[in-house]
PDB file of C-alpha atoms in Angstrom:
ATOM      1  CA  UNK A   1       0.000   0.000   0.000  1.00 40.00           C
ATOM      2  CA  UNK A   2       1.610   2.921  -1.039  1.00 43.00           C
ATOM      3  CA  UNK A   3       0.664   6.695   0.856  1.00 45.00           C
ATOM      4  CA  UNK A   4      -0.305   9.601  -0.680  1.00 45.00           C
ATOM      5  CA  UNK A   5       2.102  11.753   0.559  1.00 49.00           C
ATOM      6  CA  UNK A   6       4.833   9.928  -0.949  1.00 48.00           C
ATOM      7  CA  UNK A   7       3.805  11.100  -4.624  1.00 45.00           C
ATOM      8  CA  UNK A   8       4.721  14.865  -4.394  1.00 51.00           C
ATOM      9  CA  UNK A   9       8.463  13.225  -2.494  1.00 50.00           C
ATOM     10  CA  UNK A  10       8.963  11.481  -5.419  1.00 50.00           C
ATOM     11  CA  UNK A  11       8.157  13.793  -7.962  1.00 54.00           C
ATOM     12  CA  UNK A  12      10.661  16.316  -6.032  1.00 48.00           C
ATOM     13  CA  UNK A  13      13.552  13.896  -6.151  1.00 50.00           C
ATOM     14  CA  UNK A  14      13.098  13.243  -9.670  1.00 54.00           C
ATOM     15  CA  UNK A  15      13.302  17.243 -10.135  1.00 50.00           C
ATOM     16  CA  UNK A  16      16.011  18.014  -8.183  1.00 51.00           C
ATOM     17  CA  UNK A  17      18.009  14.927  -9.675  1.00 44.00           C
ATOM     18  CA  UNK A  18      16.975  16.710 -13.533  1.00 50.00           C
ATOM     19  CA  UNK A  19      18.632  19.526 -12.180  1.00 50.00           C
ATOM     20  CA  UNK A  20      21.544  18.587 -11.095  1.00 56.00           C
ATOM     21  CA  UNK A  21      22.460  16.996 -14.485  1.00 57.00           C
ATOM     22  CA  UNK A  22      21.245  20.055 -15.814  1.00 56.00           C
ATOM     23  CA  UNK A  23      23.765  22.087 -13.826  1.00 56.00           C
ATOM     24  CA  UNK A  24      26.551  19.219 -14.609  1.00 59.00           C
ATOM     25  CA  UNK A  25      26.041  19.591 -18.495  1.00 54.00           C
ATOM     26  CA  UNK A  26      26.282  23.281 -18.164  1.00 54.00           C
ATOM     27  CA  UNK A  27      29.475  22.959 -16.248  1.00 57.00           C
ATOM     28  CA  UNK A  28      30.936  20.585 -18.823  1.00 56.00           C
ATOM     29  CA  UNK A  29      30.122  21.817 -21.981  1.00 57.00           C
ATOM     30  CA  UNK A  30      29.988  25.727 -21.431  1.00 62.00           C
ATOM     31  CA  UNK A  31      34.471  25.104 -20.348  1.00 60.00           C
ATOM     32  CA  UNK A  32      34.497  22.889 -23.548  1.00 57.00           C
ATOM     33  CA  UNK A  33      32.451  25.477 -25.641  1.00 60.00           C
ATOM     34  CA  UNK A  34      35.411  27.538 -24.903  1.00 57.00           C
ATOM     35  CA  UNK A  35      38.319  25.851 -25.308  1.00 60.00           C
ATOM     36  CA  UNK A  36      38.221  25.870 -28.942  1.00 65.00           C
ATOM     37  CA  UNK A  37      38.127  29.415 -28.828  1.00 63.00           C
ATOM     38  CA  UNK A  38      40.668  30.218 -26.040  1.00 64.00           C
ATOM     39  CA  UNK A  39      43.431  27.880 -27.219  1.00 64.00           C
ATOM     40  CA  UNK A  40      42.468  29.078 -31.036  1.00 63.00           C
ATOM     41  CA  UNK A  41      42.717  32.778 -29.736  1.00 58.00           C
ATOM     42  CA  UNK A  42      45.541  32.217 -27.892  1.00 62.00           C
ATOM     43  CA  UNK A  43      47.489  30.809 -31.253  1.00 64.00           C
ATOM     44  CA  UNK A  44      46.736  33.779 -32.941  1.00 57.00           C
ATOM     45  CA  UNK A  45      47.553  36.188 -30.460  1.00 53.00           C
ATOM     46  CA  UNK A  46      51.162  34.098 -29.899  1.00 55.00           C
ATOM     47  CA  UNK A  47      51.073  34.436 -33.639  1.00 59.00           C
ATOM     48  CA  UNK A  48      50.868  38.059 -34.037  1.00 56.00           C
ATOM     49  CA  UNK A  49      53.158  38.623 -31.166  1.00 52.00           C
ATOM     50  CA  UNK A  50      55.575  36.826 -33.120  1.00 52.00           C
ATOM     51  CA  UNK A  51      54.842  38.823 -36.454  1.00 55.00           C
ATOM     52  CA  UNK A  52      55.014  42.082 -34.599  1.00 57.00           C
ATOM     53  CA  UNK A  53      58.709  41.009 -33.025  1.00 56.00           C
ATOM     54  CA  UNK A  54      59.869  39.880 -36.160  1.00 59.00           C
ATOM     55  CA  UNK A  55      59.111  43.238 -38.092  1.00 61.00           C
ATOM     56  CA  UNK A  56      60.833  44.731 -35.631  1.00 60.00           C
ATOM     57  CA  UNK A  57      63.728  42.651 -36.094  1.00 61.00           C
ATOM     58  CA  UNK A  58      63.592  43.570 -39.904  1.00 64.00           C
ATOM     59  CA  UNK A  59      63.169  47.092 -39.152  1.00 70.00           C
ATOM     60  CA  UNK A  60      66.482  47.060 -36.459  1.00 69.00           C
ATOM     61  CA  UNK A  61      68.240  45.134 -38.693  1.00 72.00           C
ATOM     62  CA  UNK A  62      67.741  47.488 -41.872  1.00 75.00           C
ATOM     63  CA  UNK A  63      69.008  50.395 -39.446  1.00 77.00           C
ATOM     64  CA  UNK A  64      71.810  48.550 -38.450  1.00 78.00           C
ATOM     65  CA  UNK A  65      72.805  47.942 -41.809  1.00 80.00           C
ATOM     66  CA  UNK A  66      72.157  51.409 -43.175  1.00 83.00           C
ATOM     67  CA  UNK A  67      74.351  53.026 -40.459  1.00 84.00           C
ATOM     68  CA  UNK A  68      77.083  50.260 -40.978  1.00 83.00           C
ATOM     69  CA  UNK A  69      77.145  51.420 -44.323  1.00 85.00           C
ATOM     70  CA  UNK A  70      77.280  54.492 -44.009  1.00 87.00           C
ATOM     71  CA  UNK A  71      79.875  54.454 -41.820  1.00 87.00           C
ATOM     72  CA  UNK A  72      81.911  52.392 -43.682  1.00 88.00           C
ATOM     73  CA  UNK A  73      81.752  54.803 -46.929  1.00 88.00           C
ATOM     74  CA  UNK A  74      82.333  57.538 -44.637  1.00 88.00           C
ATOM     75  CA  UNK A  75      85.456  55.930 -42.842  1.00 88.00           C
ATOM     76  CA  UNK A  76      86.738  54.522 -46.483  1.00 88.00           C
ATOM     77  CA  UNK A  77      86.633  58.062 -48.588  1.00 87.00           C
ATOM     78  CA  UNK A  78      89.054  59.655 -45.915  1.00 88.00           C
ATOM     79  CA  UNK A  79      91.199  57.064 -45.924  1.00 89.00           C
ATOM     80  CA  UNK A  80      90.917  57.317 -49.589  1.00 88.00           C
ATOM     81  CA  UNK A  81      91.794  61.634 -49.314  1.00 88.00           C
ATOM     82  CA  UNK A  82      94.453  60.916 -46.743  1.00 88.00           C
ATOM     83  CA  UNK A  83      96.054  58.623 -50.053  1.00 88.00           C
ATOM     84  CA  UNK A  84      95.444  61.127 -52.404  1.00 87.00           C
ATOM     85  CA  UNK A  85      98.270  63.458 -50.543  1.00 84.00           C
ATOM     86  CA  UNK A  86     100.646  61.425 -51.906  1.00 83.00           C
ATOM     87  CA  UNK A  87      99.846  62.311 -55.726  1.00 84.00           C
ATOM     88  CA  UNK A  88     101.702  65.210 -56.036  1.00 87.00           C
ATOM     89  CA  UNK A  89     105.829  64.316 -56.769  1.00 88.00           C
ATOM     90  CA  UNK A  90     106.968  67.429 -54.493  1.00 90.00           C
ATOM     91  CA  UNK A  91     104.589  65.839 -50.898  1.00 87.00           C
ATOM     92  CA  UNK A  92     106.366  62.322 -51.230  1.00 86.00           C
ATOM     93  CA  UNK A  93     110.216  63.811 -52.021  1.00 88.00           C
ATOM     94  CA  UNK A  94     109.306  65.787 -48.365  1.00 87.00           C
ATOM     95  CA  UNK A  95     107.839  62.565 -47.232  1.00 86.00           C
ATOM     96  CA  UNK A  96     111.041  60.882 -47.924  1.00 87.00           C
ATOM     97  CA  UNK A  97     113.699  62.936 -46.258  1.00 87.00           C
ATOM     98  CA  UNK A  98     111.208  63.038 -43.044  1.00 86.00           C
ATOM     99  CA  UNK A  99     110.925  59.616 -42.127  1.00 83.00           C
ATOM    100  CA  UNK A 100     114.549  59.085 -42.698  1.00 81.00           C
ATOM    101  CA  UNK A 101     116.495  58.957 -39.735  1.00 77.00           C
ATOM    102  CA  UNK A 102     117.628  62.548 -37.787  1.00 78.00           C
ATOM    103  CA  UNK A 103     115.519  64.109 -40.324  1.00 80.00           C
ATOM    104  CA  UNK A 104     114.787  66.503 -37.628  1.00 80.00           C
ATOM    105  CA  UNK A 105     118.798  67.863 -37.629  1.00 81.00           C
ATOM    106  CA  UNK A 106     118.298  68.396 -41.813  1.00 82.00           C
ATOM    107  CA  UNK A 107     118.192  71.987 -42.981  1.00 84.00           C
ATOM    108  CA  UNK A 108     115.701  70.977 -44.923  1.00 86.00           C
ATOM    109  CA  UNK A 109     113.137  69.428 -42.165  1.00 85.00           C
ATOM    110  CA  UNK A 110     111.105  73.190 -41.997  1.00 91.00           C
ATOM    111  CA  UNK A 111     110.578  73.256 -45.710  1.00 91.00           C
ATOM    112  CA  UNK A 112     109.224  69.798 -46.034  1.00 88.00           C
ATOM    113  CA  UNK A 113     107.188  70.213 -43.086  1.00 88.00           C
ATOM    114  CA  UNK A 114     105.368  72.964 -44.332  1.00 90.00           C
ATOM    115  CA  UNK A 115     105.037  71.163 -47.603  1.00 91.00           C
ATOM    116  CA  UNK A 116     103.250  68.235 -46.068  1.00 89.00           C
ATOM    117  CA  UNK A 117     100.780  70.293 -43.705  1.00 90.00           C
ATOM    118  CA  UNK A 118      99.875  72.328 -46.592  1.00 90.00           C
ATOM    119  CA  UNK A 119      98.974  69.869 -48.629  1.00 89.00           C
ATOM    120  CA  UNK A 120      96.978  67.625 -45.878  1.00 88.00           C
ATOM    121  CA  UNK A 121      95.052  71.019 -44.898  1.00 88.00           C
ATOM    122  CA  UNK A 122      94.273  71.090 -48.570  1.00 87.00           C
ATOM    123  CA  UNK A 123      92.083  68.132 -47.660  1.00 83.00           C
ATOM    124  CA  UNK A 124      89.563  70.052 -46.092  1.00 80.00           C
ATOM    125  CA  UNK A 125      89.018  72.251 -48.670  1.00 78.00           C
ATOM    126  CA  UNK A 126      87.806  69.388 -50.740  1.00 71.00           C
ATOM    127  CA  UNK A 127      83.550  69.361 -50.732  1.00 66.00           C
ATOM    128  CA  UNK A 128      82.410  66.343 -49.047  1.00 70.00           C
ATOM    129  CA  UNK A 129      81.610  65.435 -45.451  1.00 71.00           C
ATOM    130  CA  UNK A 130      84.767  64.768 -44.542  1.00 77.00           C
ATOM    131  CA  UNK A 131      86.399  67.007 -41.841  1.00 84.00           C
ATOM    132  CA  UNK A 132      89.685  66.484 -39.964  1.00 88.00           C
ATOM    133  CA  UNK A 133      90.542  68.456 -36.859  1.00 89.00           C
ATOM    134  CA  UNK A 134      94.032  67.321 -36.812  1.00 91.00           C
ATOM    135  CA  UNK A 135      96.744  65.735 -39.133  1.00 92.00           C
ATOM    136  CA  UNK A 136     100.000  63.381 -38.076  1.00 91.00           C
ATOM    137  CA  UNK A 137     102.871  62.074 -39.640  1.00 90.00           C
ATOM    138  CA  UNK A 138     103.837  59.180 -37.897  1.00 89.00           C
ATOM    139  CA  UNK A 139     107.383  57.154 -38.136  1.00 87.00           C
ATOM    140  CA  UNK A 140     107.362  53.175 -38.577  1.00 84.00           C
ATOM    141  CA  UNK A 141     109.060  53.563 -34.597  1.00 85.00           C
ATOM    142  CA  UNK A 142     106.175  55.358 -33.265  1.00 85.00           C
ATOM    143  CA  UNK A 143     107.476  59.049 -33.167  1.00 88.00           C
ATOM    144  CA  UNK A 144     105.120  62.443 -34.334  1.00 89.00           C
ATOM    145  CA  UNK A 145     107.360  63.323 -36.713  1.00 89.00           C
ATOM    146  CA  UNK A 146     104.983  66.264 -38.225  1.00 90.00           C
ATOM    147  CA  UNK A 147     101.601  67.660 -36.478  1.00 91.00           C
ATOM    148  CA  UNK A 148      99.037  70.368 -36.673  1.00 91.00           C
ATOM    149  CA  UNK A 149      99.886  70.508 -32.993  1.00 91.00           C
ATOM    150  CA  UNK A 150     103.519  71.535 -32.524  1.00 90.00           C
ATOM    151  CA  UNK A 151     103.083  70.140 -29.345  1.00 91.00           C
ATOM    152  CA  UNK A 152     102.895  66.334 -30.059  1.00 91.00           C
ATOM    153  CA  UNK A 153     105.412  66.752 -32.648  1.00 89.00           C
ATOM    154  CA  UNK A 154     108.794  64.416 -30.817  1.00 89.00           C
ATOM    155  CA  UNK A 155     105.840  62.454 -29.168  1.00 87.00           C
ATOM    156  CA  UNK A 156     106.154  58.426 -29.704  1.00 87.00           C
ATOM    157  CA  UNK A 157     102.660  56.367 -29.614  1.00 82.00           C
ATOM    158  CA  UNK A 158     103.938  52.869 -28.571  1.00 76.00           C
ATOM    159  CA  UNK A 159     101.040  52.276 -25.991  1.00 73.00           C
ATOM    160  CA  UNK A 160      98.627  49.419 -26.764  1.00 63.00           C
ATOM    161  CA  UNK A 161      95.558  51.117 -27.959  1.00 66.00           C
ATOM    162  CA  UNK A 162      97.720  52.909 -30.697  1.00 73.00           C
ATOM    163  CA  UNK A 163      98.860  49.395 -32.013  1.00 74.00           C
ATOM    164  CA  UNK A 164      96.221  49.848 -34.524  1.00 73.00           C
ATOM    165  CA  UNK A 165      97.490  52.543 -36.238  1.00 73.00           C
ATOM    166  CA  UNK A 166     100.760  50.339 -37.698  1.00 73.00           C
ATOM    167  CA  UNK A 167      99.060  48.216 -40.123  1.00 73.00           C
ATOM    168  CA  UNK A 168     100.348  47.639 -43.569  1.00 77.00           C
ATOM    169  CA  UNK A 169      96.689  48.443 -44.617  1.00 82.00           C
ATOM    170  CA  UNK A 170      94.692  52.081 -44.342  1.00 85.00           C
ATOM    171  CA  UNK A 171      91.911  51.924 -41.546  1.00 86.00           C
ATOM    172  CA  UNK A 172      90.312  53.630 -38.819  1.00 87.00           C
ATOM    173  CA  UNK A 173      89.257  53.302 -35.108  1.00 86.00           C
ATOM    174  CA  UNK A 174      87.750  55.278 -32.535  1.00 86.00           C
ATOM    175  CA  UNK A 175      88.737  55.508 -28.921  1.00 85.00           C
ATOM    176  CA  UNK A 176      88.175  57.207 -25.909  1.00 84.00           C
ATOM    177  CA  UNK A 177      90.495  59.500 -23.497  1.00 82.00           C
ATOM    178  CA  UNK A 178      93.437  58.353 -25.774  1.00 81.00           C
ATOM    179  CA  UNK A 179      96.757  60.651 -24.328  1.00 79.00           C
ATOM    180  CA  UNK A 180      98.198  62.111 -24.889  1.00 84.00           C
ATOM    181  CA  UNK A 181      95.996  62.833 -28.316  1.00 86.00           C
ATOM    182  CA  UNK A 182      92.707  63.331 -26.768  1.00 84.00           C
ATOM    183  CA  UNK A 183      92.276  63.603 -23.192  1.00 83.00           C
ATOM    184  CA  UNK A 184      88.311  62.880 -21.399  1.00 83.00           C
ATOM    185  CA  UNK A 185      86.936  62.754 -25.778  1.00 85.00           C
ATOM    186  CA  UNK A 186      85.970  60.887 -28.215  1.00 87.00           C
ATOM    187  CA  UNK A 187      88.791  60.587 -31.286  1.00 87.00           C
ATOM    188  CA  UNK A 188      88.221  59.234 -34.507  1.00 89.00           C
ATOM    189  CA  UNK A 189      91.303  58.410 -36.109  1.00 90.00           C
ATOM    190  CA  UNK A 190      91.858  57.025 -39.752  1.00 90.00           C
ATOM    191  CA  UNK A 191      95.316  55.920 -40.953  1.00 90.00           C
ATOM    192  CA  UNK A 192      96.830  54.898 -44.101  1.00 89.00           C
ATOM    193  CA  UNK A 193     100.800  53.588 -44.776  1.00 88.00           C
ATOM    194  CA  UNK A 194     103.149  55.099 -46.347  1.00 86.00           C
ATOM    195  CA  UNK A 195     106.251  53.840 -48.016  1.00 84.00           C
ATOM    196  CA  UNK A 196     109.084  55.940 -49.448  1.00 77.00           C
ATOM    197  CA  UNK A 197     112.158  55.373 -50.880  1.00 76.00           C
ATOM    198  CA  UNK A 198     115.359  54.240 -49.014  1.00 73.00           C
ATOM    199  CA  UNK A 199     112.835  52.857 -46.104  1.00 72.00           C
ATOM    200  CA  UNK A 200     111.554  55.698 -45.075  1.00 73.00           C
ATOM    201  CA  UNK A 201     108.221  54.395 -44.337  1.00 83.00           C
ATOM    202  CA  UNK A 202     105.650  55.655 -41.979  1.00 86.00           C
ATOM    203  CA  UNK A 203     102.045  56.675 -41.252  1.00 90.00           C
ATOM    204  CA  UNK A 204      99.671  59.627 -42.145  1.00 90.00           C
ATOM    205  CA  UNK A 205      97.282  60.235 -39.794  1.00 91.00           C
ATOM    206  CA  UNK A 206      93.995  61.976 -39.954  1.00 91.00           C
ATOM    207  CA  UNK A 207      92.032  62.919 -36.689  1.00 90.00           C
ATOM    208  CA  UNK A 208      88.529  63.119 -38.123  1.00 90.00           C
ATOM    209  CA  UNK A 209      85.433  65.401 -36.774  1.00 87.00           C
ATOM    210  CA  UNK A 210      82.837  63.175 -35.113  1.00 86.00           C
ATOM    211  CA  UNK A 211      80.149  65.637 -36.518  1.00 85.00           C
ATOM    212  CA  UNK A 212      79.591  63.304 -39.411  1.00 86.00           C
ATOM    213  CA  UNK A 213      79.461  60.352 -37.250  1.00 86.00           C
ATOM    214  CA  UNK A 214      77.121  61.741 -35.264  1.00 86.00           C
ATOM    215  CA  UNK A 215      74.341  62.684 -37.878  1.00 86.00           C
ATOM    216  CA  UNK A 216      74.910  58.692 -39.503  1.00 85.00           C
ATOM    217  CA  UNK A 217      74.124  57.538 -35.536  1.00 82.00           C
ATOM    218  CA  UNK A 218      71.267  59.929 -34.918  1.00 82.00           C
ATOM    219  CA  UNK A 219      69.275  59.191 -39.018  1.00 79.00           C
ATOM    220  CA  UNK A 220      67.873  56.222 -37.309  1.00 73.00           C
ATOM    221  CA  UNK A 221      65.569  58.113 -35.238  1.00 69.00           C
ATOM    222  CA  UNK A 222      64.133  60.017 -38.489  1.00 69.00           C
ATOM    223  CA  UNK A 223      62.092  56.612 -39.486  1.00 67.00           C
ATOM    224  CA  UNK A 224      62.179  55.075 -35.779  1.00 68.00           C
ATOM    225  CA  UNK A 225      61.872  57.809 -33.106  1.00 68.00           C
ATOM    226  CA  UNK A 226      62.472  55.392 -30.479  1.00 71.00           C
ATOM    227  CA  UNK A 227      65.631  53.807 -31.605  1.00 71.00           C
ATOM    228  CA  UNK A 228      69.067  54.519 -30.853  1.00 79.00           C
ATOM    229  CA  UNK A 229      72.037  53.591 -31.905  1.00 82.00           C
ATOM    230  CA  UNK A 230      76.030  52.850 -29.817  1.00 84.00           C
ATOM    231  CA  UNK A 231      79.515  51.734 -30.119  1.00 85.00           C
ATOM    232  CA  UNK A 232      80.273  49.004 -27.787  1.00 82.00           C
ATOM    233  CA  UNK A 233      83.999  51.080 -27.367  1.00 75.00           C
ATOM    234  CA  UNK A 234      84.507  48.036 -24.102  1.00 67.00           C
ATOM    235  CA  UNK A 235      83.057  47.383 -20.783  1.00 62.00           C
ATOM    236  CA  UNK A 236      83.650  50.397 -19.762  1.00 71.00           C
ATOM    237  CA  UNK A 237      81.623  52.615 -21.654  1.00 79.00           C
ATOM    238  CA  UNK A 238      79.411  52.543 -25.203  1.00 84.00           C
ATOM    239  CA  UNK A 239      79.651  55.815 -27.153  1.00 85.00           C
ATOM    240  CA  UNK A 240      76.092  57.153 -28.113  1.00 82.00           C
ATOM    241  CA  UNK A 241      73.802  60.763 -28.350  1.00 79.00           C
ATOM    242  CA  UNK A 242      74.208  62.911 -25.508  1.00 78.00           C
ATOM    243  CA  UNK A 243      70.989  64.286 -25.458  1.00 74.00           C
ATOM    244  CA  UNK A 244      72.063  67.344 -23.156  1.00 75.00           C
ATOM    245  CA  UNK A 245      74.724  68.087 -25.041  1.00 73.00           C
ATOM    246  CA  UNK A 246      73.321  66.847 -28.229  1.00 77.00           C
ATOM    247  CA  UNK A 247      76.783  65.407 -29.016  1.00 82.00           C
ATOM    248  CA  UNK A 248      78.208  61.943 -29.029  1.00 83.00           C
ATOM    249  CA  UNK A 249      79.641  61.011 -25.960  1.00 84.00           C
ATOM    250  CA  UNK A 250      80.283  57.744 -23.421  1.00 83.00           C
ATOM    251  CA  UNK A 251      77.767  56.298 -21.842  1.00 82.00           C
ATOM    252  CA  UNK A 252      78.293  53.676 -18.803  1.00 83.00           C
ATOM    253  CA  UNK A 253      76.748  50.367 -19.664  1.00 81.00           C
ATOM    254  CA  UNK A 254      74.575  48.646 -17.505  1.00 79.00           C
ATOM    255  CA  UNK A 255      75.988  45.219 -16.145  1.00 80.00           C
ATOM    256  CA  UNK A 256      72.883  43.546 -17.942  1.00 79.00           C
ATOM    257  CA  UNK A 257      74.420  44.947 -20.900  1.00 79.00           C
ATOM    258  CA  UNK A 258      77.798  43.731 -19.996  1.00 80.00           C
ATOM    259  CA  UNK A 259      76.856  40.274 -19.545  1.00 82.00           C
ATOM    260  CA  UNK A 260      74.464  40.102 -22.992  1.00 79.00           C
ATOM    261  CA  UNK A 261      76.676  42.348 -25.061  1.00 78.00           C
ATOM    262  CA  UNK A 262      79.954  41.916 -24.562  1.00 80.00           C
ATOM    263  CA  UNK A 263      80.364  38.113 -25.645  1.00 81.00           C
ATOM    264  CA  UNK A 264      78.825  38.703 -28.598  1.00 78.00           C
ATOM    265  CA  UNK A 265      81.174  41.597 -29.615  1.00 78.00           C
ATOM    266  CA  UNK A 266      84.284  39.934 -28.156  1.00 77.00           C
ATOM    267  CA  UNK A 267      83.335  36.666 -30.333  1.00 77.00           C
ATOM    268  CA  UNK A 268      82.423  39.154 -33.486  1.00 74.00           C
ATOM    269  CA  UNK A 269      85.725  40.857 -33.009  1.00 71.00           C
ATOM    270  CA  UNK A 270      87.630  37.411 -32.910  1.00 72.00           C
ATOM    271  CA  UNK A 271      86.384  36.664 -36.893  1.00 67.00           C
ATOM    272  CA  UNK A 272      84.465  39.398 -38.371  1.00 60.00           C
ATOM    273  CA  UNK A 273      82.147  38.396 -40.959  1.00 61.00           C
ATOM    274  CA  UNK A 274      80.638  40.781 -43.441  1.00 56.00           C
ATOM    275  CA  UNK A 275      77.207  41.358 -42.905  1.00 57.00           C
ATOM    276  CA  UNK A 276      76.895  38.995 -39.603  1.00 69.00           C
ATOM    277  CA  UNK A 277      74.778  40.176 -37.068  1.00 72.00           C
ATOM    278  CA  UNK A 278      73.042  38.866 -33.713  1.00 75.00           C
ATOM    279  CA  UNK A 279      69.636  39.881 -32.331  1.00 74.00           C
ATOM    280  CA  UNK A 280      69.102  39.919 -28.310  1.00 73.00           C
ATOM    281  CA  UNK A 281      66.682  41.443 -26.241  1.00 74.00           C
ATOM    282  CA  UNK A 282      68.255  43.265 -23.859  1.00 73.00           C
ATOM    283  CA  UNK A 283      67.264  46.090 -20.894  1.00 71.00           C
ATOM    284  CA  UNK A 284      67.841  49.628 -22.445  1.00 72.00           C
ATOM    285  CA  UNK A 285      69.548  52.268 -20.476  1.00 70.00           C
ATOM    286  CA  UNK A 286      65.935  53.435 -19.266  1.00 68.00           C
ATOM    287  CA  UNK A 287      64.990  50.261 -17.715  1.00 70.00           C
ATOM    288  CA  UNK A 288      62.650  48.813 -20.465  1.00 74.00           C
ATOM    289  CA  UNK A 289      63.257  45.575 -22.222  1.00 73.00           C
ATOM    290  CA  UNK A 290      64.585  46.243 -25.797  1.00 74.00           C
ATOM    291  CA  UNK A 291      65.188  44.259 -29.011  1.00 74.00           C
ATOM    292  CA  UNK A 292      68.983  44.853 -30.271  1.00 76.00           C
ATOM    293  CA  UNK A 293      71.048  43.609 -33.252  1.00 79.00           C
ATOM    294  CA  UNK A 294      74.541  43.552 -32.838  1.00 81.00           C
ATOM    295  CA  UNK A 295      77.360  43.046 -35.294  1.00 80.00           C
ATOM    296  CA  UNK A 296      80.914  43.953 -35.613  1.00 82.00           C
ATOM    297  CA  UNK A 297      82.447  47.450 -37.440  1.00 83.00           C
ATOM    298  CA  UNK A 298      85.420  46.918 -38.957  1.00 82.00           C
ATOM    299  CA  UNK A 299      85.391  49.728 -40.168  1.00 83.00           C
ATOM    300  CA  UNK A 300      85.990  51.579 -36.802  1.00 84.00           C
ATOM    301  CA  UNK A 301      87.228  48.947 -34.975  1.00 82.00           C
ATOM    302  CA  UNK A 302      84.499  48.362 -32.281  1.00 83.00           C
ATOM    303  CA  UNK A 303      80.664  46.838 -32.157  1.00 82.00           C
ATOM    304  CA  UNK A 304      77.505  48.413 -33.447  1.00 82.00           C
TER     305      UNK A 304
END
């Protein structure tokens, strides 16, 4: 015999149980609605994250290249005037008797020097944008035999970071706080060989203006406002835009930058190849996380 008042017990059980399967298969299949679209959305936003770093991989890389070339031309058409100084038959009979030895006891030491200066200041009269605030004459033993400054003339350059200037092959570097040449400044040297008659070989030496160098650094920021551009001169400083000074000047690297940069331009330096270049994301000097391509400057001796 079954009571009445079980009917409306039973009917609630069999409601509440609909309900709860009701509330399961929402659980279940709203998640699995979703997943589709959250791991679809997901690949495209990875996807156009990855797009977006790669263009701006192209776009560092295209300014890297453009200012590597243009500092190479730059660097390679004064080594290419400092040359051209030795055209003329009455600058290399005055470069002869100079780098000869005691040329500086010859009567005729004053005549050729003021021979040779005239015709490397001539060099700046040339149109171009190539400027040089100071010329040198340099022995094959190291000694300022001729200068724009009388006072380096007798001088002898045998310390290590001048060992790049005696190379059988014309080229340039830039340093920093080099004595007794350039003391707390940037110098931009470029160098060519010279050899004479009777061994009297040496060195001409122009000191270039870092005013052209300084516009090929700063063009990047024409198309990309927020990129800049440095030397990697060594651990202790890069060379970039002062921007209170609006000149190029040493900046301190951070020890982030250190650790990230340095390797690569060490192992660049080690065997430069054409064209070769790294990309790293590094912290920039304002704290940010940056994307950076690196690669080594042979024609200025240091990193880019």
């Amino acid at each position: 015999m079954t009571s009445v008042n079980e009917l409306p017990h039973t009917s609630y059980a069999t409601d509440r149980f609909r309900g709860n399967i009701q509330r399961t298969f929402l659980f279940v299949f709203i998640p699995l609605s979703l997943l589709p679209i959250i791991i679809i959305g997901s690949i495209v936003f990875l996807r156009a994250r990855d797009l977006l770093v790669e263009q701006i991989h192209v776009q560092v890389d295209n300014s890297l290249n453009i200012i590597a070339s243009d500092i190479d031309s730059w660097t390679t058409n004064s080594q290419i005037r400092l040359e051209s100084a030795f055209r003329f038959a009455e600058t290399q009979a005055a470069l002869n008797r100079v780098f000869l030895p005691y040329a500086r006891t010859e009567p005729s030491f004053m005549a050729d020097r003021t021979e040779i200066l005239s015709r490397l200041n001539t060099l700046n009269q040339e149109q171009g944008n190539i400027k040089y605030k100071d010329f040198i004459v340099l022995s094959s033993t190291g000694e300022i035999m001729i200068s724009t400054e009388d006072d380096w003339e007798g001088i002898f350059l045998t310390e290590l970071p001048y060992k790049n200037l005696y190379l059988d092959t014309a080229g340039s570097f830039i340093d920093y706080d080099l004595a007794p040449l350039s003391i707390g400044q940037i110098i931009i040297l470029s160098h060519v060989p010279y050899q004479g008659t009777d061994n009297a070989d040496g060195y001409i030496v122009g000191i270039l203006s870092p005013s052209r160098l300084l516009e090929i650094m700063t063009s990047v920021t024409k198309f990309q406002p927020d990129a800049q551009s440095y030397l990697t001169l060594n651990k202790r400083a890069f060379i970039g835009l002062d921007y209170y000074i609006e000149e190029l000047n040493t900046i301190p690297p951070t020890q982030s930058q250190i650790n990230k940069l340095m390797p690569v331009v060490d192992e660049f330096s080690k065997s430069p190849a054409v064209g070769e270049h790294t990309n790293l994301t590094i912290q920039s000097f304002d704290g940010t996380q940056s994307i950076a391509s690196i690669a080594w400057l042979p024609s200025l001796t240091t990193g880019l």
